[in-house]
mmCIF file of C-alpha atoms in Angstrom:
data_model
loop_
_atom_site.group_PDB
_atom_site.id
_atom_site.type_symbol
_atom_site.label_atom_id
_atom_site.label_comp_id
_atom_site.label_asym_id
_atom_site.label_seq_id
_atom_site.Cartn_x
_atom_site.Cartn_y
_atom_site.Cartn_z
ATOM 1 C CA UNK T 21 -4.614 55.540 31.425
ATOM 2 C CA UNK T 22 -3.418 52.622 31.384
ATOM 3 C CA UNK T 23 -4.576 50.216 34.550
ATOM 4 C CA UNK T 24 -0.884 49.013 36.190
ATOM 5 C CA UNK T 25 -2.849 46.144 37.373
ATOM 6 C CA UNK T 26 -3.226 45.393 33.633
ATOM 7 C CA UNK T 27 0.157 46.624 32.553
ATOM 8 C CA UNK T 28 1.569 44.379 36.090
ATOM 9 C CA UNK T 29 1.062 41.031 34.857
ATOM 10 C CA UNK T 30 1.662 41.623 31.795
ATOM 11 C CA UNK T 31 5.126 41.747 32.206
ATOM 12 C CA UNK T 32 5.596 39.073 34.531
ATOM 13 C CA UNK T 33 3.971 37.057 31.504
ATOM 14 C CA UNK T 34 6.658 38.100 29.539
ATOM 15 C CA UNK T 35 8.711 40.320 30.781
ATOM 16 C CA UNK T 36 9.869 44.034 31.252
ATOM 17 C CA UNK T 37 11.683 44.705 28.515
ATOM 18 C CA UNK T 38 9.247 42.993 25.235
ATOM 19 C CA UNK T 39 6.497 43.886 27.182
ATOM 20 C CA UNK T 40 7.490 48.063 26.830
ATOM 21 C CA UNK T 41 7.889 46.515 23.418
ATOM 22 C CA UNK T 42 4.002 45.189 23.191
ATOM 23 C CA UNK T 43 3.355 48.636 24.421
ATOM 24 C CA UNK T 44 4.545 50.835 22.696
ATOM 25 C CA UNK T 45 3.266 49.342 19.334
ATOM 26 C CA UNK T 46 0.310 49.277 21.065
ATOM 27 C CA UNK T 47 0.472 52.981 21.278
ATOM 28 C CA UNK T 48 1.645 53.412 17.293
ATOM 29 C CA UNK T 49 -1.244 51.713 15.476
ATOM 30 C CA UNK T 50 -3.767 52.941 18.265
ATOM 31 C CA UNK T 51 -2.366 55.994 16.925
ATOM 32 C CA UNK T 52 -3.608 55.216 13.042
ATOM 33 C CA UNK T 53 -6.816 53.711 14.178
ATOM 34 C CA UNK T 54 -7.383 56.930 15.834
ATOM 35 C CA UNK T 55 -6.778 58.725 13.033
ATOM 36 C CA UNK T 56 -8.808 56.578 11.001
ATOM 37 C CA UNK T 57 -12.051 56.870 13.836
ATOM 38 C CA UNK T 58 -12.076 60.600 13.401
ATOM 39 C CA UNK T 59 -11.874 61.157 9.764
ATOM 40 C CA UNK T 60 -15.113 62.093 8.749
ATOM 41 C CA UNK T 61 -14.376 60.602 4.850
ATOM 42 C CA UNK T 62 -13.903 56.868 6.732
ATOM 43 C CA UNK T 63 -17.113 57.012 8.850
ATOM 44 C CA UNK T 64 -18.153 53.189 6.667
ATOM 45 C CA UNK T 65 -14.933 51.812 9.233
ATOM 46 C CA UNK T 66 -15.639 53.555 12.519
ATOM 47 C CA UNK T 67 -17.574 50.378 14.044
ATOM 48 C CA UNK T 68 -14.793 48.644 12.308
ATOM 49 C CA UNK T 69 -11.746 51.194 13.790
ATOM 50 C CA UNK T 70 -14.206 51.433 17.335
ATOM 51 C CA UNK T 71 -13.819 47.451 17.485
ATOM 52 C CA UNK T 72 -10.600 47.232 17.312
ATOM 53 C CA UNK T 73 -9.770 49.816 19.194
ATOM 54 C CA UNK T 74 -11.599 48.902 22.201
ATOM 55 C CA UNK T 75 -10.692 45.346 21.915
ATOM 56 C CA UNK T 76 -6.703 46.057 22.017
ATOM 57 C CA UNK T 77 -7.097 48.999 24.535
ATOM 58 C CA UNK T 78 -8.646 46.812 26.856
ATOM 59 C CA UNK T 79 -5.869 44.381 26.694
ATOM 60 C CA UNK T 80 -3.177 46.455 27.376
ATOM 61 C CA UNK T 81 -5.247 47.714 30.181
ATOM 62 C CA UNK T 82 -6.414 51.491 28.408
ATOM 63 C CA UNK T 83 -9.728 50.283 30.418
ATOM 64 C CA UNK T 84 -11.879 54.165 29.587
ATOM 65 C CA UNK T 85 -10.506 54.470 26.501
ATOM 66 C CA UNK T 86 -11.716 51.411 25.576
ATOM 67 C CA UNK T 87 -14.945 51.475 27.460
ATOM 68 C CA UNK T 88 -15.508 55.006 25.116
ATOM 69 C CA UNK T 89 -14.825 52.495 21.584
ATOM 70 C CA UNK T 90 -17.240 50.002 23.008
ATOM 71 C CA UNK T 91 -19.994 52.580 23.472
ATOM 72 C CA UNK T 92 -18.286 54.632 19.903
ATOM 73 C CA UNK T 93 -19.112 50.825 17.780
ATOM 74 C CA UNK T 94 -22.411 49.894 19.321
ATOM 75 C CA UNK T 95 -23.507 53.495 18.138
ATOM 76 C CA UNK T 96 -22.124 52.626 15.336
ATOM 77 C CA UNK T 97 -23.422 49.228 14.078
ATOM 78 C CA UNK T 98 -26.865 50.715 15.014
ATOM 79 C CA UNK T 99 -26.604 53.172 12.258
ATOM 80 C CA UNK T 100 -26.437 55.969 14.610
ATOM 81 C CA UNK T 101 -24.382 58.527 12.972
ATOM 82 C CA UNK T 102 -25.021 61.674 15.527
ATOM 83 C CA UNK T 103 -23.571 64.036 17.915
ATOM 84 C CA UNK T 104 -23.683 61.675 20.666
ATOM 85 C CA UNK T 105 -21.477 59.890 18.430
ATOM 86 C CA UNK T 106 -19.592 62.712 17.557
ATOM 87 C CA UNK T 107 -19.550 63.556 21.132
ATOM 88 C CA UNK T 108 -17.985 59.953 22.725
ATOM 89 C CA UNK T 109 -16.160 59.692 19.113
ATOM 90 C CA UNK T 110 -13.913 63.455 20.224
ATOM 91 C CA UNK T 111 -14.287 62.019 23.894
ATOM 92 C CA UNK T 112 -12.236 58.935 22.333
ATOM 93 C CA UNK T 113 -9.119 61.132 21.425
ATOM 94 C CA UNK T 114 -9.074 63.285 24.123
ATOM 95 C CA UNK T 115 -8.863 60.266 26.179
ATOM 96 C CA UNK T 116 -5.979 58.446 23.770
ATOM 97 C CA UNK T 117 -3.863 61.834 24.803
ATOM 98 C CA UNK T 118 -3.817 61.065 28.045
ATOM 99 C CA UNK T 119 -3.622 56.997 27.758
ATOM 100 C CA UNK T 120 -0.836 57.679 25.144
ATOM 101 C CA UNK T 121 1.492 59.329 27.434
ATOM 102 C CA UNK T 122 0.931 57.397 30.538
ATOM 103 C CA UNK T 123 1.742 54.375 28.338
ATOM 104 C CA UNK T 124 4.879 56.453 27.386
ATOM 105 C CA UNK T 125 5.771 57.198 30.448
ATOM 106 C CA UNK T 126 5.777 53.448 31.683
ATOM 107 C CA UNK T 127 7.527 52.548 28.298
ATOM 108 C CA UNK T 128 10.362 54.860 28.990
ATOM 109 C CA UNK T 129 10.633 53.838 32.689
ATOM 110 C CA UNK T 130 9.715 57.569 34.304
#
């Protein structure tokens, strides 16, 4: 989910149309990062992908996704590649679907 307060502030800061365009860029780029995050062949990149997605998610009000990515980042930084990390990545993937659907509704005005 996207925090409506954060998105409303973005709309005030840059205007409604640009806010929607920026949110669309966030969704497009974040989908790529999620794909990398869940790719088991890219384990060495988990920390950087989680950090990147955490930062952008928090900026756009995807607070739950940002929180999960923060937890993934910490575990990857500590080299704790275990079932708990796998579970967090699965949760982030699931949360991203919910978040991106909500973002699309905001972008399309529905």
